Short mmCIF file of C-alpha atoms and ligand atoms in Angstrom, two decimals:
data_model
loop_
_atom_site.label_atom_id
_atom_site.label_comp_id
_atom_site.label_asym_id
_atom_site.label_seq_id
_atom_site.Cartn_x
_atom_site.Cartn_y
_atom_site.Cartn_z
CA MET A 27 0.00 0.00 0.00
CA LEU A 28 1.20 3.47 -0.89
CA GLU A 29 2.28 5.41 2.20
CA PRO A 30 2.61 8.95 0.89
CA ASN A 31 3.89 10.48 4.12
CA VAL A 32 6.80 8.02 4.25
CA LEU A 33 7.69 8.72 0.63
CA VAL A 34 7.34 12.48 1.08
CA GLY A 35 9.77 12.21 4.01
CA GLU A 36 12.23 10.25 1.88
CA LEU A 37 11.97 12.85 -0.88
CA GLN A 38 12.67 15.62 1.63
CA ASN A 39 15.70 13.69 2.90
CA LEU A 40 17.00 13.47 -0.67
CA ARG A 41 16.51 17.23 -1.01
CA ASP A 42 18.29 17.86 2.28
CA ASP A 43 21.19 15.72 1.07
CA GLY A 44 21.49 17.84 -2.08
CA PHE A 45 19.95 15.50 -4.64
CA LEU A 46 18.31 17.12 -7.65
CA SER A 47 14.93 16.40 -9.22
CA ASP A 48 16.29 13.58 -11.38
CA ALA A 49 16.98 11.49 -8.27
CA LEU A 50 13.67 12.43 -6.65
CA LEU A 51 11.62 11.58 -9.75
CA ARG A 52 13.31 8.19 -10.09
CA HIS A 53 12.89 7.41 -6.40
CA ALA A 54 9.22 8.37 -6.51
CA VAL A 55 8.49 6.15 -9.53
CA LYS A 56 10.28 3.17 -7.96
CA SER A 57 8.51 3.56 -4.61
CA ILE A 58 5.07 4.06 -6.12
CA LYS A 59 5.51 1.09 -8.47
CA SER A 60 6.55 -1.29 -5.69
CA SER A 61 3.87 -0.06 -3.27
CA ASP A 62 0.83 -1.65 -4.87
CA PRO A 63 0.20 -4.61 -7.19
CA ARG A 64 -2.55 -2.62 -8.95
CA PHE A 65 0.10 -0.29 -10.35
CA ASP A 66 1.35 -2.09 -13.46
CA TRP A 67 3.09 0.86 -15.14
CA VAL A 68 4.29 3.96 -13.32
CA GLY A 69 6.03 6.88 -14.95
CA VAL A 70 6.70 10.58 -14.75
CA TYR A 71 6.26 12.87 -17.74
CA LEU A 72 7.78 16.36 -17.66
CA LEU A 73 6.31 19.27 -19.60
CA LYS A 74 8.50 21.18 -22.05
CA PRO A 75 6.37 24.32 -22.33
CA GLU A 76 8.35 25.73 -25.27
CA GLU A 77 7.36 22.64 -27.29
CA ASN A 78 3.94 22.12 -25.68
CA MET A 79 5.09 18.52 -25.23
CA LEU A 80 5.27 15.97 -22.44
CA TRP A 81 8.51 14.02 -22.31
CA LEU A 82 8.79 10.73 -20.46
CA HIS A 83 11.40 11.21 -17.73
CA ASN A 84 11.45 7.70 -16.25
CA TYR A 85 9.13 4.75 -15.83
CA ILE A 86 8.84 1.18 -14.58
CA GLY A 87 6.74 -1.29 -16.55
CA ARG A 88 6.41 -2.41 -20.10
CA PRO A 89 8.26 -0.20 -22.63
CA THR A 90 6.02 2.38 -24.26
CA THR A 91 6.09 4.01 -27.68
CA HIS A 92 4.69 7.18 -26.09
CA ALA A 93 7.91 8.80 -24.93
CA LYS A 94 6.61 12.17 -26.14
CA ILE A 95 2.96 13.25 -25.92
CA PRO A 96 1.72 16.61 -27.29
CA VAL A 97 -0.32 18.68 -24.84
CA GLY A 98 -3.97 18.11 -25.68
CA GLU A 99 -3.44 14.53 -26.89
CA GLY A 100 -4.10 11.31 -25.02
CA VAL A 101 -5.18 11.09 -21.40
CA CYS A 102 -1.82 12.57 -20.39
CA GLY A 103 -1.82 15.55 -22.71
CA THR A 104 -5.47 16.30 -22.01
CA ALA A 105 -4.77 16.44 -18.25
CA VAL A 106 -2.22 19.20 -18.92
CA ALA A 107 -4.42 21.05 -21.41
CA GLU A 108 -7.31 21.09 -18.92
CA GLY A 109 -5.15 21.57 -15.82
CA GLU A 110 -6.88 18.68 -14.04
CA ASN A 111 -5.97 15.28 -12.63
CA VAL A 112 -7.64 12.43 -14.48
CA ASN A 113 -9.02 9.10 -13.24
CA VAL A 114 -10.05 6.87 -16.15
CA PRO A 115 -11.87 3.75 -14.86
CA ASP A 116 -12.24 2.28 -18.36
CA VAL A 117 -9.67 3.34 -20.94
CA GLY A 118 -11.78 1.67 -23.65
CA ALA A 119 -14.43 4.35 -23.13
CA VAL A 120 -12.07 7.25 -23.86
CA ASP A 121 -11.70 8.14 -27.56
CA HIS A 122 -8.44 10.04 -27.14
CA TYR A 123 -6.75 7.29 -25.06
CA LEU A 124 -3.26 6.37 -26.33
CA ALA A 125 -2.66 2.66 -25.75
CA CYS A 126 0.73 1.49 -24.50
CA ASP A 127 -0.21 -2.04 -23.48
CA PRO A 128 -3.45 -3.73 -24.63
CA ARG A 129 -3.90 -5.29 -21.17
CA VAL A 130 -4.29 -1.91 -19.48
CA LYS A 131 -7.84 -1.21 -18.32
CA SER A 132 -7.59 1.94 -16.20
CA GLU A 133 -5.31 4.94 -15.79
CA MET A 134 -4.65 7.79 -13.37
CA VAL A 135 -2.81 11.02 -14.06
CA VAL A 136 -1.87 13.37 -11.20
CA LEU A 137 -0.33 16.71 -12.12
CA ILE A 138 2.98 17.88 -10.69
CA ARG A 139 2.42 21.60 -10.37
CA GLY A 140 3.42 24.70 -8.49
CA GLU A 141 2.80 28.08 -10.03
CA GLU A 142 3.09 26.28 -13.35
CA ILE A 143 2.55 22.68 -14.47
CA PHE A 144 5.86 20.81 -14.37
CA GLY A 145 4.54 17.43 -15.47
CA GLN A 146 2.63 14.49 -14.12
CA ILE A 147 2.68 11.09 -12.46
CA ASP A 148 1.01 8.59 -14.80
CA ILE A 149 -0.12 5.13 -13.64
CA ASP A 150 -1.69 2.34 -15.68
CA SER A 151 -3.47 -0.69 -14.25
CA ARG A 152 -4.60 -3.97 -15.76
CA THR A 153 -7.41 -3.88 -13.19
CA ALA A 154 -10.57 -2.08 -14.29
CA ALA A 155 -11.44 1.00 -12.23
CA ALA A 156 -8.31 0.46 -10.15
CA PHE A 157 -7.90 4.00 -8.86
CA THR A 158 -9.69 5.65 -5.93
CA ASP A 159 -9.97 9.19 -4.58
CA ASP A 160 -7.58 8.09 -1.82
CA ASP A 161 -5.01 7.12 -4.45
CA GLU A 162 -5.38 10.53 -6.04
CA MET A 163 -4.89 12.29 -2.69
CA ALA A 164 -1.85 10.17 -1.84
CA LEU A 165 -0.29 10.74 -5.26
CA GLN A 166 -0.99 14.47 -5.03
CA LEU A 167 1.03 14.71 -1.81
CA ILE A 168 3.94 13.06 -3.62
CA ALA A 169 3.48 15.20 -6.73
CA ASP A 170 3.45 18.36 -4.61
CA LYS A 171 6.77 17.36 -3.00
CA LEU A 172 8.30 16.75 -6.43
CA ALA A 173 6.99 20.15 -7.54
CA GLU A 174 8.86 21.86 -4.67
CA GLN A 175 12.17 20.57 -6.01
CA LEU A 176 11.31 21.29 -9.66
CA ALA A 177 10.32 24.85 -8.71
CA ALA A 178 13.55 25.32 -6.77
CA GLU A 179 15.56 24.29 -9.82
CA ARG A 180 13.75 26.80 -12.07
CA ARG A 181 14.82 29.77 -9.97
N1 SME B 228 -2.27 6.22 -21.95
C1 SME B 228 -1.57 7.49 -22.05
C2 SME B 228 -0.27 7.34 -22.79
C3 SME B 228 0.87 7.05 -21.91
S1 SME B 228 0.93 5.42 -21.43
O1 SME B 228 -0.18 5.19 -20.50
C4 SME B 228 2.34 5.05 -20.74
C5 SME B 228 -2.45 8.53 -22.70
O2 SME B 228 -3.54 8.22 -23.19
O3 SME B 228 -2.03 9.69 -22.76
#
């Protein structure tokens, strides 16, 4: 089970020890992936605003052809375009869904944002309707911690 407060503490420790966002983003993906068997693919996309494009920073799970996703496309790009987290209980019901793995049934996207959108945590599940409001809240705590570091590096 995902314990966001433990992971947020670990991310703060990494910050205190001088690690940059690259280390934090990789640690977060690893910890989230191993926390719950419902999470079959976990990745972080970062937004390149000058290109209006999401770039896959790191992931664990089956390789994907969607390393770059234009803002406004797919579940991921739509989340950025609309500035909202997304919980898709049935990916088959979403016309703009971009498939990575045909076994995936549900998906959650939680934005990493401060004053601007930095990117997102994206999770796929082979379980239908896998994601709950509690998952979204837990992932938001983690995303907010990642945003602190990303914001610090923009200054
Ligand atoms: N399903 C996503 C694409 C990314 S994969 O899930 C890794 C989408 O529709 O944007």
